Short mmCIF file of C-alpha atoms and ligand atoms in Angstrom, two decimals:
data_model
loop_
_atom_site.label_atom_id
_atom_site.label_comp_id
_atom_site.label_asym_id
_atom_site.label_seq_id
_atom_site.Cartn_x
_atom_site.Cartn_y
_atom_site.Cartn_z
CA SER A 1 -0.16 0.37 -0.27
CA ILE A 2 1.30 3.75 -0.32
CA PRO A 3 2.85 5.92 2.11
CA GLY A 4 0.14 6.77 4.77
CA ALA A 5 -2.53 5.02 3.65
CA GLU A 6 -3.67 4.28 6.66
CA VAL A 7 -3.98 7.58 8.28
CA ASP A 8 -7.51 9.74 8.23
CA LEU A 9 -8.72 13.85 8.25
CA ALA A 10 -9.27 12.16 11.85
CA ALA A 11 -5.60 11.80 12.44
CA LEU A 12 -4.11 15.26 11.16
CA PRO A 13 -4.20 18.49 13.16
CA LEU A 14 -6.85 19.98 11.32
CA ARG A 15 -7.30 23.27 12.10
CA GLU A 16 -11.26 23.17 14.18
CA ASP A 17 -13.00 25.41 12.42
CA LEU A 18 -12.57 23.09 9.79
CA ARG A 19 -13.26 20.19 10.57
CA GLY A 20 -16.51 17.94 8.73
CA ARG A 21 -16.55 20.68 6.02
CA SER A 22 -17.01 19.01 2.28
CA PRO A 23 -14.93 20.53 -0.13
CA TYR A 24 -16.59 21.51 -3.95
CA GLY A 25 -16.95 18.62 -5.75
CA ALA A 26 -19.23 19.04 -8.55
CA PRO A 27 -19.11 14.81 -9.92
CA GLN A 28 -16.14 14.89 -13.23
CA LEU A 29 -17.78 11.83 -14.52
CA ASP A 30 -17.49 10.35 -18.57
CA VAL A 31 -20.47 10.42 -19.81
CA ALA A 32 -21.50 11.65 -23.12
CA VAL A 33 -23.61 14.34 -22.62
CA ARG A 34 -21.86 16.61 -20.09
CA LEU A 35 -24.49 19.67 -18.90
CA ASN A 36 -23.46 20.17 -14.84
CA THR A 37 -20.56 22.81 -14.87
CA ASN A 38 -21.94 25.79 -17.26
CA GLU A 39 -19.23 25.37 -19.43
CA ASN A 40 -19.64 26.65 -23.08
CA PRO A 41 -20.04 23.35 -25.34
CA PHE A 42 -18.66 24.98 -28.41
CA PRO A 43 -14.85 24.32 -28.69
CA PRO A 44 -12.82 27.15 -29.03
CA PRO A 45 -12.58 28.32 -33.15
CA PRO A 46 -9.16 26.77 -35.05
CA GLY A 47 -7.52 29.97 -35.42
CA LEU A 48 -7.55 30.71 -31.41
CA VAL A 49 -6.07 26.90 -30.74
CA ALA A 50 -3.59 27.98 -33.62
CA ASP A 51 -2.93 31.99 -32.03
CA VAL A 52 -3.08 29.82 -28.37
CA THR A 53 -0.44 27.24 -29.61
CA GLU A 54 2.21 30.33 -31.81
CA SER A 55 1.63 32.46 -28.43
CA ILE A 56 2.50 29.95 -26.02
CA ARG A 57 5.26 28.70 -28.47
CA LEU A 58 6.55 32.36 -28.28
CA VAL A 59 6.81 32.40 -24.15
CA ALA A 60 8.45 28.72 -24.21
CA GLU A 61 11.41 30.23 -25.03
CA ASN A 62 11.33 32.16 -22.13
CA LEU A 63 10.34 29.31 -19.50
CA HIS A 64 13.35 30.10 -17.54
CA ARG A 65 12.27 33.38 -16.11
CA TYR A 66 9.39 34.90 -13.41
CA PRO A 67 6.71 35.88 -15.80
CA ASP A 68 5.20 39.54 -15.59
CA ARG A 69 3.67 40.02 -12.16
CA ASP A 70 1.58 42.56 -12.56
CA ALA A 71 0.13 41.00 -16.23
CA LEU A 72 0.16 44.40 -17.79
CA ALA A 73 -0.15 43.24 -20.61
CA LEU A 74 -3.54 41.25 -20.12
CA ARG A 75 -4.93 43.39 -18.34
CA ALA A 76 -5.34 46.06 -20.36
CA ASP A 77 -6.98 43.18 -23.08
CA LEU A 78 -9.23 42.85 -20.46
CA ALA A 79 -9.96 46.28 -19.60
CA GLY A 80 -10.14 46.68 -23.57
CA TYR A 81 -12.95 44.15 -23.92
CA LEU A 82 -14.75 44.86 -20.76
CA GLY A 83 -14.91 48.69 -21.45
CA GLY A 84 -16.11 47.92 -25.00
CA ALA A 85 -18.77 45.15 -23.58
CA THR A 86 -20.07 47.73 -21.66
CA GLY A 87 -19.15 51.74 -22.54
CA VAL A 88 -17.32 52.15 -19.81
CA GLY A 89 -14.10 53.29 -20.14
CA LEU A 90 -11.17 51.95 -18.10
CA SER A 91 -7.76 51.61 -18.15
CA GLU A 92 -5.41 48.37 -17.16
CA ALA A 93 -5.79 49.74 -13.19
CA ASN A 94 -8.83 48.92 -12.82
CA LEU A 95 -8.10 45.46 -13.81
CA TRP A 96 -6.78 42.05 -12.04
CA ALA A 97 -6.91 38.96 -13.13
CA ALA A 98 -6.34 35.56 -11.11
CA ASN A 99 -6.64 31.85 -12.16
CA GLY A 100 -9.89 31.62 -12.26
CA SER A 101 -12.63 34.07 -10.55
CA ASN A 102 -12.84 31.87 -7.75
CA GLU A 103 -9.12 33.15 -7.26
CA VAL A 104 -10.22 36.20 -7.52
CA LEU A 105 -12.75 35.70 -4.62
CA GLN A 106 -10.20 34.80 -2.94
CA GLN A 107 -8.27 37.09 -2.47
CA ILE A 108 -11.28 39.40 -2.11
CA MET A 109 -12.03 36.99 0.61
CA GLN A 110 -8.40 37.31 1.44
CA THR A 111 -8.23 41.01 1.42
CA PHE A 112 -11.53 42.65 2.91
CA GLY A 113 -12.86 39.24 5.07
CA GLY A 114 -11.25 37.43 7.51
CA PRO A 115 -11.42 36.36 11.00
CA GLY A 116 -13.67 38.78 13.10
CA ARG A 117 -15.09 40.07 9.68
CA THR A 118 -18.92 39.16 8.04
CA ALA A 119 -19.50 38.53 4.37
CA LEU A 120 -23.36 38.06 3.34
CA GLY A 121 -24.58 36.22 0.39
CA PHE A 122 -28.24 35.64 -0.56
CA ALA A 123 -29.10 31.92 -0.69
CA PRO A 124 -29.26 29.85 -2.80
CA SER A 125 -25.86 31.41 -4.73
CA TYR A 126 -22.36 29.93 -5.92
CA SER A 127 -21.73 27.62 -3.37
CA MET A 128 -18.16 28.79 -3.74
CA HIS A 129 -18.49 31.63 -2.21
CA PRO A 130 -19.46 30.26 1.68
CA ILE A 131 -16.49 28.23 0.87
CA ILE A 132 -13.82 30.88 0.65
CA ALA A 133 -15.68 32.50 3.29
CA ALA A 134 -14.92 29.12 5.33
CA GLY A 135 -11.67 28.65 3.87
CA THR A 136 -10.16 32.55 4.68
CA ARG A 137 -12.25 32.57 8.07
CA THR A 138 -14.88 34.87 7.38
CA GLU A 139 -18.17 34.33 9.09
CA TRP A 140 -20.66 33.37 6.28
CA VAL A 141 -24.33 34.94 6.56
CA ALA A 142 -27.07 33.51 3.94
CA ALA A 143 -30.03 36.49 3.69
CA PRO A 144 -32.85 34.68 1.96
CA ARG A 145 -34.45 35.73 -1.87
CA ARG A 146 -37.57 35.62 -3.06
CA GLU A 147 -39.85 32.19 -3.60
CA ASP A 148 -39.05 32.05 -6.78
CA PHE A 149 -35.44 32.71 -6.03
CA SER A 150 -35.17 36.94 -7.86
CA LEU A 151 -33.65 39.31 -5.36
CA ASP A 152 -36.26 41.43 -3.13
CA ALA A 153 -33.77 44.50 -3.26
CA THR A 154 -35.27 46.12 -0.18
CA ALA A 155 -35.64 42.94 1.86
CA ALA A 156 -31.68 43.01 0.78
CA VAL A 157 -31.19 46.33 1.99
CA ARG A 158 -32.82 45.60 5.15
CA ALA A 159 -31.01 42.57 6.01
CA ILE A 160 -26.99 44.10 5.10
CA GLU A 161 -28.47 47.04 7.51
CA GLU A 162 -29.15 43.61 9.99
CA HIS A 163 -26.01 42.21 10.09
CA ARG A 164 -23.60 44.81 8.63
CA PRO A 165 -21.39 42.92 6.76
CA ASP A 166 -18.01 44.10 5.91
CA ILE A 167 -18.24 42.01 2.52
CA VAL A 168 -21.86 41.76 0.46
CA PHE A 169 -21.88 38.65 -2.38
CA VAL A 170 -23.83 39.39 -5.32
CA THR A 171 -24.24 36.52 -8.29
CA SER A 172 -25.43 38.55 -11.37
CA PRO A 173 -26.97 35.94 -13.26
CA ASN A 174 -27.55 34.15 -10.03
CA ASN A 175 -25.76 30.69 -10.00
CA PRO A 176 -27.80 28.38 -9.84
CA THR A 177 -30.99 30.11 -10.26
CA GLY A 178 -30.74 32.44 -13.26
CA GLN A 179 -32.09 35.42 -12.64
CA ALA A 180 -30.20 38.78 -13.55
CA VAL A 181 -30.37 41.90 -10.63
CA PRO A 182 -31.64 45.27 -11.97
CA LEU A 183 -29.18 48.27 -12.02
CA ASP A 184 -30.89 50.44 -9.59
CA ASP A 185 -31.41 47.55 -7.64
CA LEU A 186 -27.26 47.07 -7.73
CA ARG A 187 -27.67 51.04 -6.61
CA LEU A 188 -29.62 50.09 -3.69
CA LEU A 189 -27.63 47.32 -2.36
CA ALA A 190 -24.39 49.17 -2.77
CA ALA A 191 -25.43 52.41 -1.35
CA ALA A 192 -26.78 50.19 1.51
CA ALA A 193 -23.67 48.33 2.12
CA PRO A 194 -21.10 48.95 4.71
CA GLY A 195 -18.00 47.69 3.34
CA ILE A 196 -17.25 45.77 -0.06
CA LEU A 197 -20.27 44.78 -2.42
CA VAL A 198 -18.32 41.98 -4.52
CA LEU A 199 -20.74 41.77 -7.58
CA ASP A 200 -20.26 37.85 -9.71
CA GLU A 201 -20.89 38.62 -13.26
CA ALA A 202 -19.67 35.08 -13.93
CA TYR A 203 -21.97 35.00 -16.57
CA GLY A 204 -22.72 38.41 -17.43
CA GLU A 205 -22.32 37.93 -21.24
CA PHE A 206 -25.17 35.68 -21.79
CA SER A 207 -28.16 38.28 -20.06
CA PRO A 208 -29.77 41.77 -21.43
CA ALA A 209 -29.21 43.13 -18.13
CA PRO A 210 -26.61 46.24 -18.07
CA SER A 211 -23.51 45.48 -16.09
CA GLY A 212 -22.98 46.73 -12.58
CA VAL A 213 -19.25 48.07 -13.89
CA ARG A 214 -21.70 51.49 -14.89
CA LEU A 215 -21.31 52.24 -10.84
CA LEU A 216 -17.82 52.11 -10.30
CA ALA A 217 -17.55 55.32 -10.36
CA GLU A 218 -20.79 56.22 -7.93
CA PHE A 219 -18.72 53.30 -5.78
CA PRO A 220 -15.12 53.52 -5.64
CA THR A 221 -14.52 52.82 -2.24
CA LYS A 222 -17.29 49.99 -2.53
CA LEU A 223 -18.15 48.33 -5.13
CA ILE A 224 -15.66 45.12 -6.89
CA VAL A 225 -17.14 43.43 -9.87
CA SER A 226 -15.96 40.14 -10.85
CA ARG A 227 -16.18 38.18 -14.48
CA THR A 228 -14.55 35.32 -15.91
CA MET A 229 -13.81 33.40 -19.20
CA SER A 230 -14.57 30.66 -18.28
CA LYS A 231 -18.10 31.02 -19.48
CA ALA A 232 -19.37 32.94 -22.69
CA PHE A 233 -15.47 33.18 -23.51
CA ALA A 234 -15.34 28.99 -23.71
CA PHE A 235 -11.59 29.46 -21.83
CA ALA A 236 -13.05 27.36 -18.98
CA GLY A 237 -9.44 25.08 -18.90
CA GLY A 238 -7.47 28.54 -19.06
CA ARG A 239 -8.43 29.40 -15.93
CA LEU A 240 -8.42 33.07 -16.06
CA GLY A 241 -10.71 35.76 -14.29
CA TYR A 242 -10.92 38.89 -13.94
CA LEU A 243 -12.29 41.48 -11.83
CA ALA A 244 -12.76 45.26 -12.20
CA ALA A 245 -12.88 47.77 -9.91
CA ALA A 246 -10.98 51.09 -8.01
CA PRO A 247 -7.70 51.44 -8.75
CA ALA A 248 -6.45 51.30 -4.82
CA VAL A 249 -8.65 48.27 -4.59
CA VAL A 250 -6.48 46.88 -6.95
CA ASP A 251 -3.29 48.02 -5.03
CA ALA A 252 -5.09 46.15 -2.07
CA LEU A 253 -5.76 43.13 -3.21
CA GLN A 254 -1.47 42.81 -4.12
CA LEU A 255 -0.82 42.51 -0.03
CA VAL A 256 -2.41 38.93 -0.34
CA ARG A 257 -1.72 37.65 -3.99
CA LEU A 258 1.21 35.48 -4.78
CA PRO A 259 3.71 36.39 -6.47
CA TYR A 260 3.63 35.13 -9.75
CA HIS A 261 0.33 33.92 -9.44
CA LEU A 262 -0.33 33.82 -13.46
CA SER A 263 1.95 31.89 -15.63
CA VAL A 264 3.25 32.93 -19.23
CA LEU A 265 1.88 30.49 -20.41
CA THR A 266 -2.04 31.82 -18.23
CA GLN A 267 -1.20 35.16 -19.83
CA ALA A 268 -0.42 34.34 -23.31
CA ALA A 269 -3.10 32.03 -23.88
CA ALA A 270 -5.59 34.21 -22.01
CA ARG A 271 -3.96 37.24 -24.42
CA ALA A 272 -4.44 35.01 -27.78
CA ALA A 273 -8.18 33.92 -26.40
CA LEU A 274 -9.13 37.51 -26.31
CA ARG A 275 -7.69 38.14 -29.56
CA HIS A 276 -10.79 36.29 -30.66
CA ALA A 277 -13.59 37.13 -28.46
CA GLU A 278 -15.54 38.40 -31.71
CA ALA A 279 -15.35 34.57 -32.50
CA THR A 280 -16.02 32.92 -29.08
CA LEU A 281 -18.63 35.12 -28.16
CA GLY A 282 -20.58 34.69 -31.40
CA SER A 283 -22.03 31.41 -29.25
CA VAL A 284 -23.42 33.72 -26.73
CA ALA A 285 -26.09 34.04 -28.83
CA ALA A 286 -26.71 30.57 -30.18
CA LEU A 287 -27.05 29.50 -26.40
CA VAL A 288 -29.34 31.46 -25.58
CA ALA A 289 -32.09 30.74 -28.33
CA GLU A 290 -31.14 27.24 -27.39
CA ARG A 291 -32.23 28.13 -24.20
CA GLU A 292 -35.35 29.52 -24.97
CA ARG A 293 -36.13 26.39 -27.08
CA VAL A 294 -35.17 24.28 -24.18
CA ILE A 295 -37.51 26.17 -21.54
CA VAL A 296 -40.42 26.09 -24.20
CA ALA A 297 -39.10 21.81 -24.91
CA LEU A 298 -39.09 21.44 -20.29
CA ARG A 299 -42.33 23.16 -19.54
CA GLY A 300 -44.05 20.68 -22.65
CA ILE A 301 -42.89 17.87 -21.26
CA GLY A 302 -44.58 19.28 -17.40
CA PHE A 303 -41.45 20.64 -15.43
CA PRO A 304 -41.55 23.81 -14.53
CA VAL A 305 -38.73 26.26 -15.17
CA VAL A 306 -37.36 29.21 -13.55
CA HIS A 307 -36.21 32.36 -15.77
CA SER A 308 -32.64 32.80 -16.59
CA ASP A 309 -30.74 35.22 -17.98
CA ALA A 310 -27.75 32.41 -18.00
CA ASN A 311 -26.34 29.58 -19.48
CA PHE A 312 -28.65 27.04 -17.26
CA LEU A 313 -31.73 26.48 -16.09
CA LEU A 314 -33.12 25.56 -12.78
CA PHE A 315 -36.28 23.91 -13.41
CA GLY A 316 -38.24 21.77 -10.19
CA GLY A 317 -41.06 19.13 -10.23
CA PHE A 318 -39.15 16.43 -8.16
CA ASP A 319 -40.20 14.63 -4.80
CA ASP A 320 -36.71 13.29 -5.00
CA PRO A 321 -33.74 15.75 -6.93
CA ASP A 322 -31.10 12.92 -5.65
CA THR A 323 -33.22 10.26 -7.80
CA ALA A 324 -33.92 12.22 -10.70
CA TRP A 325 -30.24 12.97 -10.86
CA ARG A 326 -29.69 9.73 -11.10
CA ALA A 327 -32.24 8.98 -13.75
CA TYR A 328 -30.30 11.36 -16.25
CA LEU A 329 -27.63 9.60 -15.30
CA ASP A 330 -28.98 6.01 -16.52
CA GLU A 331 -29.79 8.25 -19.80
CA ASP A 332 -26.11 8.95 -19.99
CA VAL A 333 -26.94 12.83 -19.31
CA LEU A 334 -25.05 14.09 -16.54
CA ILE A 335 -26.25 17.52 -15.02
CA ARG A 336 -26.48 19.24 -11.04
CA ASP A 337 -28.58 18.30 -8.05
CA PRO A 338 -27.63 22.02 -6.81
CA GLY A 339 -28.92 21.19 -3.59
CA ILE A 340 -32.59 23.10 -3.74
CA PRO A 341 -35.61 21.58 -2.46
CA GLY A 342 -37.42 20.16 -5.73
CA HIS A 343 -35.23 21.08 -8.49
CA LEU A 344 -32.17 20.19 -10.74
CA ARG A 345 -29.65 22.43 -12.64
CA MET A 346 -28.93 21.95 -16.40
CA THR A 347 -26.47 23.79 -18.50
CA VAL A 348 -27.27 24.31 -21.93
CA GLY A 349 -25.38 22.44 -24.39
CA ASN A 350 -25.69 22.42 -28.08
CA PRO A 351 -28.26 21.58 -29.95
CA ALA A 352 -27.30 17.34 -30.43
CA GLU A 353 -26.78 17.54 -26.41
CA ASN A 354 -30.07 19.86 -25.32
CA ASP A 355 -32.05 17.39 -28.09
CA ALA A 356 -30.67 14.48 -25.65
CA PHE A 357 -30.98 16.20 -22.90
CA LEU A 358 -34.36 16.72 -23.57
CA ALA A 359 -35.44 13.03 -24.92
CA ALA A 360 -33.88 11.95 -21.32
CA SER A 361 -36.68 14.92 -19.61
CA LYS A 362 -38.94 12.79 -21.12
CA ALA A 363 -38.17 9.46 -20.30
CA VAL A 364 -37.53 10.69 -16.16
CA ALA A 365 -40.89 12.42 -16.26
CA ALA A 366 -42.65 8.78 -17.62
CA ARG A 367 -40.78 7.18 -14.81
CA PHE A 368 -41.15 10.11 -11.88
CA GLY A 369 -44.60 12.51 -13.49
N1 PMP B 1 -19.11 32.58 -10.00
C1 PMP B 1 -20.09 32.52 -10.44
C2 PMP B 1 -21.14 32.42 -9.93
C3 PMP B 1 -19.76 30.75 -10.69
O1 PMP B 1 -20.65 29.62 -11.43
C4 PMP B 1 -18.32 30.25 -11.16
C5 PMP B 1 -18.32 29.14 -11.93
N2 PMP B 1 -18.79 27.70 -11.58
C6 PMP B 1 -16.95 31.13 -11.11
C7 PMP B 1 -17.60 32.18 -10.36
C8 PMP B 1 -15.66 30.86 -10.70
O2 PMP B 1 -15.34 29.92 -12.45
P1 PMP B 1 -14.37 30.46 -12.30
O3 PMP B 1 -12.94 30.24 -11.44
O4 PMP B 1 -14.20 28.86 -13.25
O5 PMP B 1 -13.56 31.30 -12.89
#
């Protein structure tokens, strides 16, 4: 047997506050149709693949040197993209990037949260927010959403005033439920937040709602908008998340970021992918059209579907979601059980994958309907 195989977690001097907790763990299974982690189903176009490959080849000649610690060229490219997408003039000083927006969120929590501090989110939302809070020993408070999972801004402001959190998390569009938060509501939340408001816009490109980036000038000491290349940009494997905020916020994050956290390979690949933004983001309209097609078909089968501004759908009507999730797996379709009573979540795939999902849904409805 391998060294240490007889030892389990209980034998380790683990932090008391981590005992009994579960890691993030969306199943990674070898299934024909994988619609469980909100990736873009369309592979990168050949031009992008060629550009990434050539860019990596060029930087590989300098792999003996550390990367640009400040990733300035990449941040300038991201400022160009996000500024163009939102109509807000942004500079590289407003942008910061890391290995996925999960790392961005962790750096924010390390900087503005931590022991003795509190973060508040509106449940159900992205499962990593409370997990990163736990990892950074930030106390987590979950405030509720409406019955239909939309965000009640008045109730949200009341929750902020009651708990006075150091960090407020708002996800728009919200994962795993799908609804975006209107700009006027975001303004109310930012005004009420005593400390930082983190607006997680991982799925921003799929939504018609204006980006919270438009509020940065109004709330420079409070607002941080987190984004990612994992979803609309079809770059989940490249691991590149970023944020937009006032330059002082970016300066503050330098206190906790590890030096050289973004490899030369990541920086070069992300810059190459950004040069092909038009091609990859072309998939957004196709995915939105597929989303609408799947909504109509799912409702036709008899499943209630929650309104979505993202590339996934939360749908319900299950007495036992875990059993229904397994029934989908029996049909070779992997979706997500987000732990919301009665509901499952599916990522909008390509047309063939969605057809397979809908065929499986009919079979599941026949078994449990
Ligand atoms: N925020 C939200 C709301 C997400 O759903 C995800 C991915 N599931 C992330 C952040 C993190 O994605 P990444 O680290 O790939 O940028």
